[in-house]
């Protein structure tokens, strides 16, 4: 199978790989690069567990070909903590007990991060809208909504 | 959430240090940072991917299987059929002596449900495995299938599973598990009203966000390490040991970090065939269900039919209850004979009724085998019982909540399966519900207690 | 054509464990040289938080803070046998095994402390902070850190314990069905309020008020996680979920999350959770299994509320708009 070179930054560090043409970004990240924080819950674009941030936008890595990411800046949940300090969203998910099995959590955090990056003070409806592409089977969603609202509050307090 | 400490305060000491404290979960930091390792987060150099060729028919005889084209497909390392599986006919509850063995790891001569595994393909990549699977040629002779439980129980219905010989599980008590308490016919004869109603459910998927699967690594010392999301480590290990006729000491299972189970990961489905693949190729193997497989191939919660006949007095007492429950096991037993029996132990619900008759059947049909799910043997029964309670209350013109108080079980009451009630708390739950939902009931019900009468 | 409101109630109980198959679980507990404690199991954490709960149970029993306990589980090379995580048995069965193992370890720990302090072990107590004190004379004390060091390097004692919890199998009597299917029972009562659009058949669950009796909330935040998620699943079962929408017809089964329906974050009912605790006689610190039963009472409560709203009974799950509309049509025809 034809190999294609791709180069991008992942959580700020340069990556360069030869990958099989047609490889999804999800598989490239997990199998080639070793970042297993995006999860494969369906590989068909219906669960959101594989969500990552590409050039500031929320994307499903299972529906994104790795070769289309040449030159992109990619962020995953693994890259959120800085200097060992958790991102406010991660902190908020802990504080509101918003994870049970945790399999949906990295995708949820990605979706929430893009929301807060664009809309630092979202309404409850905006949070719901932002999470609506992500499936969680354990929590009933309410604790996740609360986590995002709490992180937003923490943000605005820091800014104030 | 609110804890109501005023109930049962006399039987509880609240003097503990760690119990009752909302300590943070030790696993959550891993979850929120993306560092928690699930089974599929492990990969090994040279790992092969396993894909199943599945039956397109609900019921068919297999005339022939031709894997030659698949074997030639680039990247394919090994193709497995029934003859490669040392002990191909198995049943998981054999570990607690609930037989007969009635299911094949890979179909042998026959398929009994659409989606049944027939051939396993092991290849260098997922894509190669998928493409090769499409090249396996299987010649089927389609047989009549039966999907409806009532049809299946009729004489002359197509036989779903020869290992049972009839389309129901044969208990030591006969065609169903039975509970007999009091004299149900006398109860009906003396009742002011009789109400017989029938309830039905459809199969339900557990839908964990992480699909069922495992990754197997041969250790080089004749042992195999299996990273799995099973809900039961030794249950899976011991069944694998039987199926592969391999001493359990050769098997090492690692799990316990699971992306949701809800009962869907108690079948022993992926591990034996993946370990067999690793053994025969000497290479690591991963076998992970696609979402489509999780939805339609993995066991769902069984569809159930529940028929309830009640005799009730105008003063609100239920004097007789007869329940006939049917659990649609699909083509194989898995945990269903247990679930149907668990239902027999659950009816007539949390109510004290002097005359009870229960029959629960485990029925075979040509559909995806069902198995355990959150509330196994009880959830659908509770739906039926509690809708029936609502209907009975309305039938006699009584408030549905008050009607439940009249019949609620209390400590010391004898249950239909002949265990005295202990630790009851139904009445208190209803009292609190009456308060929070602003659903008033008569003062005498608010003064009731689950403690034994006169205690 | 109108939006109609209704409410319904349901009350349930739920068994803990699977006595009809025999129900064993084992646990091992040992201390490290510096007085931390390892719990070794083969029980599986499905995401409900079993590891955390076992740590709290061990900590309570030994008398140390929870963060001094590490749980190593679900490795068949190290963990002793557990039947598995199902039938609401995890907390109850494994919890009892952990208590037994931790008690045995605690006894050795107190004996070593007694030798160090030159008192009787029966005169000692733990303060829950990592110290062992003489009852009535708390100034006379020793840290568990020092006790563990002494046990390991001076006194040659293994601070460890074994736990085994077995509910023997109950065989139902053939003719009468006499059996002991489980140990303790959890309880619940739910009141649901719905709106039904009698033009589209669509049901909106406005509120669910759930009262659960679960023996003992070992970790209230984690209990809340289970109960909130379970309540959501119950509503989901009532109104949406099936792999065979026209059962027993085998066609039309969903194969992904677009076709297999569940309520999303925008479809949540206002959910109230109230917990009562009547400790069970045989549960670890009185706990019962809350994990399964919490998803059951919403289903009939919603079904009864739908009837209350529009006067038709849907006795087939799930209660879809199609079923409601067909029933309304049939009702109008009569
Ligand atoms: S794995 Fe990408 S959406 Fe499910
Ligand atoms: S926490 Fe399990 S799927 Fe969301």
CSV table of N, CA, C and O in Angstrom, one decimal, chain B residues 297-340:
chain,number,residue,atom,x,y,z
B,297,UNK,N,-24.9,-7.8,17.0
B,297,UNK,CA,-24.3,-9.1,17.2
B,297,UNK,C,-24.2,-9.4,18.6
B,297,UNK,O,-24.4,-10.5,19.1
B,298,UNK,N,-23.7,-8.5,19.4
B,298,UNK,CA,-23.5,-8.7,20.9
B,298,UNK,C,-24.9,-9.0,21.5
B,298,UNK,O,-25.9,-8.4,21.0
B,299,UNK,N,-25.0,-9.7,22.5
B,299,UNK,CA,-26.3,-10.1,23.1
B,299,UNK,C,-27.0,-8.8,23.6
B,299,UNK,O,-26.4,-8.0,24.3
B,300,UNK,N,-28.3,-8.7,23.3
B,300,UNK,CA,-29.0,-7.6,23.9
B,300,UNK,C,-29.7,-8.1,25.1
B,300,UNK,O,-29.7,-9.3,25.5
B,301,UNK,N,-30.4,-7.2,25.8
B,301,UNK,CA,-31.4,-7.6,26.8
B,301,UNK,C,-32.5,-8.3,26.1
B,301,UNK,O,-32.9,-7.9,25.0
B,302,UNK,N,-32.9,-9.4,26.7
B,302,UNK,CA,-34.0,-10.2,26.0
B,302,UNK,C,-35.3,-9.5,25.9
B,302,UNK,O,-35.6,-8.7,26.8
B,303,UNK,N,-35.9,-9.7,24.8
B,303,UNK,CA,-37.4,-9.3,24.7
B,303,UNK,C,-38.1,-10.2,25.7
B,303,UNK,O,-37.8,-11.4,25.8
B,304,UNK,N,-39.1,-9.7,26.3
B,304,UNK,CA,-39.9,-10.5,27.2
B,304,UNK,C,-41.4,-10.3,27.0
B,304,UNK,O,-41.8,-9.2,26.6
B,305,UNK,N,-42.1,-11.3,27.3
B,305,UNK,CA,-43.6,-11.2,27.3
B,305,UNK,C,-44.0,-11.6,28.7
B,305,UNK,O,-43.5,-12.6,29.2
B,306,UNK,N,-44.8,-10.8,29.3
B,306,UNK,CA,-45.3,-11.1,30.7
B,306,UNK,C,-46.8,-11.0,30.7
B,306,UNK,O,-47.4,-10.0,30.3
B,307,UNK,N,-47.4,-12.1,31.1
B,307,UNK,CA,-48.9,-12.1,31.3
B,307,UNK,C,-49.2,-12.1,32.8
B,307,UNK,O,-48.7,-13.0,33.5
B,308,UNK,N,-50.0,-11.1,33.2
B,308,UNK,CA,-50.3,-11.1,34.7
B,308,UNK,C,-51.8,-11.2,34.8
B,308,UNK,O,-52.6,-10.4,34.2
B,309,UNK,N,-52.2,-12.1,35.7
B,309,UNK,CA,-53.7,-12.2,36.0
B,309,UNK,C,-53.8,-11.9,37.5
B,309,UNK,O,-53.1,-12.6,38.3
B,310,UNK,N,-54.6,-11.0,37.9
B,310,UNK,CA,-54.7,-10.6,39.3
B,310,UNK,C,-56.2,-10.7,39.8
B,310,UNK,O,-57.1,-10.4,39.0
B,311,UNK,N,-56.3,-11.1,41.0
B,311,UNK,CA,-57.6,-11.0,41.7
B,311,UNK,C,-57.5,-10.0,42.8
B,311,UNK,O,-56.6,-10.0,43.6
B,312,UNK,N,-58.4,-9.0,42.7
B,312,UNK,CA,-58.3,-7.8,43.7
B,312,UNK,C,-59.6,-7.6,44.3
B,312,UNK,O,-60.7,-7.8,43.7
B,313,UNK,N,-59.6,-7.1,45.6
B,313,UNK,CA,-60.8,-6.8,46.3
B,313,UNK,C,-61.1,-5.3,46.2
B,313,UNK,O,-60.2,-4.5,46.0
B,314,UNK,N,-62.3,-4.9,46.3
B,314,UNK,CA,-62.6,-3.5,46.2
B,314,UNK,C,-62.0,-2.7,47.3
B,314,UNK,O,-61.8,-1.5,47.2
B,315,UNK,N,-61.6,-3.4,48.5
B,315,UNK,CA,-60.9,-2.6,49.5
B,315,UNK,C,-59.4,-2.4,49.2
B,315,UNK,O,-58.7,-1.9,50.0
B,316,UNK,N,-58.9,-3.0,48.1
B,316,UNK,CA,-57.6,-2.7,47.6
B,316,UNK,C,-56.6,-3.9,47.8
B,316,UNK,O,-55.5,-3.8,47.4
B,317,UNK,N,-57.0,-4.9,48.5
B,317,UNK,CA,-56.1,-6.1,48.6
B,317,UNK,C,-56.0,-6.9,47.4
B,317,UNK,O,-57.0,-7.3,46.8
B,318,UNK,N,-54.8,-7.2,47.0
B,318,UNK,CA,-54.6,-8.2,45.9
B,318,UNK,C,-54.6,-9.6,46.6
B,318,UNK,O,-53.8,-9.9,47.5
B,319,UNK,N,-55.5,-10.4,46.1
B,319,UNK,CA,-55.7,-11.7,46.8
B,319,UNK,C,-55.1,-12.9,46.0
B,319,UNK,O,-54.9,-14.0,46.5
B,320,UNK,N,-54.8,-12.7,44.7
B,320,UNK,CA,-54.2,-13.7,43.9
B,320,UNK,C,-53.5,-13.1,42.7
B,320,UNK,O,-54.0,-12.1,42.2
B,321,UNK,N,-52.3,-13.6,42.4
B,321,UNK,CA,-51.6,-13.1,41.3
B,321,UNK,C,-50.9,-14.3,40.5
B,321,UNK,O,-50.3,-15.1,41.1
B,322,UNK,N,-51.2,-14.4,39.2
B,322,UNK,CA,-50.6,-15.4,38.4
B,322,UNK,C,-49.8,-14.7,37.3
B,322,UNK,O,-50.3,-13.8,36.6
B,323,UNK,N,-48.5,-15.1,37.2
B,323,UNK,CA,-47.6,-14.5,36.3
B,323,UNK,C,-47.0,-15.5,35.4
B,323,UNK,O,-46.5,-16.6,35.8
B,324,UNK,N,-47.1,-15.3,34.0
B,324,UNK,CA,-46.5,-16.2,33.1
B,324,UNK,C,-45.5,-15.3,32.3
B,324,UNK,O,-45.9,-14.4,31.7
B,325,UNK,N,-44.2,-15.6,32.5
B,325,UNK,CA,-43.2,-14.8,31.8
B,325,UNK,C,-42.4,-15.6,30.8
B,325,UNK,O,-42.2,-16.8,30.9
B,326,UNK,N,-42.2,-15.0,29.6
B,326,UNK,CA,-41.5,-15.6,28.5
B,326,UNK,C,-40.2,-14.8,28.2
B,326,UNK,O,-40.4,-13.6,28.0
B,327,UNK,N,-39.1,-15.4,28.3
B,327,UNK,CA,-37.8,-14.7,27.9
B,327,UNK,C,-37.3,-15.2,26.6
B,327,UNK,O,-37.1,-16.4,26.4
B,328,UNK,N,-37.1,-14.3,25.7
B,328,UNK,CA,-36.7,-14.7,24.3
B,328,UNK,C,-35.1,-14.8,24.4
B,328,UNK,O,-34.4,-13.8,24.3
B,329,UNK,N,-34.7,-16.0,24.5
B,329,UNK,CA,-33.2,-16.2,24.6
B,329,UNK,C,-32.5,-16.1,23.2
B,329,UNK,O,-31.3,-16.0,23.2
B,330,UNK,N,-33.3,-16.0,22.1
B,330,UNK,CA,-32.6,-16.1,20.8
B,330,UNK,C,-32.2,-17.5,20.6
B,330,UNK,O,-32.7,-18.5,21.2
B,331,UNK,N,-31.1,-17.7,19.9
B,331,UNK,CA,-30.7,-19.1,19.4
B,331,UNK,C,-30.0,-19.9,20.4
B,331,UNK,O,-29.9,-21.1,20.3
B,332,UNK,N,-29.4,-19.3,21.4
B,332,UNK,CA,-28.6,-20.0,22.4
B,332,UNK,C,-28.9,-19.6,23.8
B,332,UNK,O,-29.3,-18.4,24.0
B,333,UNK,N,-28.5,-20.4,24.8
B,333,UNK,CA,-28.8,-20.1,26.2
B,333,UNK,C,-28.1,-18.9,26.7
B,333,UNK,O,-28.7,-18.0,27.4
B,334,UNK,N,-26.7,-18.9,26.6
B,334,UNK,CA,-25.9,-17.9,27.3
B,334,UNK,C,-26.4,-17.8,28.8
B,334,UNK,O,-26.5,-18.8,29.4
B,335,UNK,N,-26.9,-16.6,29.2
B,335,UNK,CA,-27.3,-16.5,30.6
B,335,UNK,C,-28.8,-16.6,30.7
B,335,UNK,O,-29.4,-16.4,31.8
B,336,UNK,N,-29.5,-16.8,29.6
B,336,UNK,CA,-31.0,-16.6,29.7
B,336,UNK,C,-31.7,-17.6,30.6
B,336,UNK,O,-32.7,-17.2,31.3
B,337,UNK,N,-31.3,-18.9,30.7
B,337,UNK,CA,-32.1,-19.8,31.6
B,337,UNK,C,-32.0,-19.2,33.0
B,337,UNK,O,-32.9,-19.3,33.8
B,338,UNK,N,-30.9,-18.6,33.3
B,338,UNK,CA,-30.7,-18.0,34.7
B,338,UNK,C,-31.6,-16.8,34.8
B,338,UNK,O,-32.3,-16.6,35.9
B,339,UNK,N,-31.7,-15.9,33.8
B,339,UNK,CA,-32.5,-14.7,33.9
B,339,UNK,C,-34.0,-15.1,34.1
B,339,UNK,O,-34.7,-14.4,34.8
B,340,UNK,N,-34.4,-16.1,33.3
B,340,UNK,CA,-35.9,-16.4,33.4
B,340,UNK,C,-36.1,-16.9,34.8
B,340,UNK,O,-37.2,-16.6,35.4
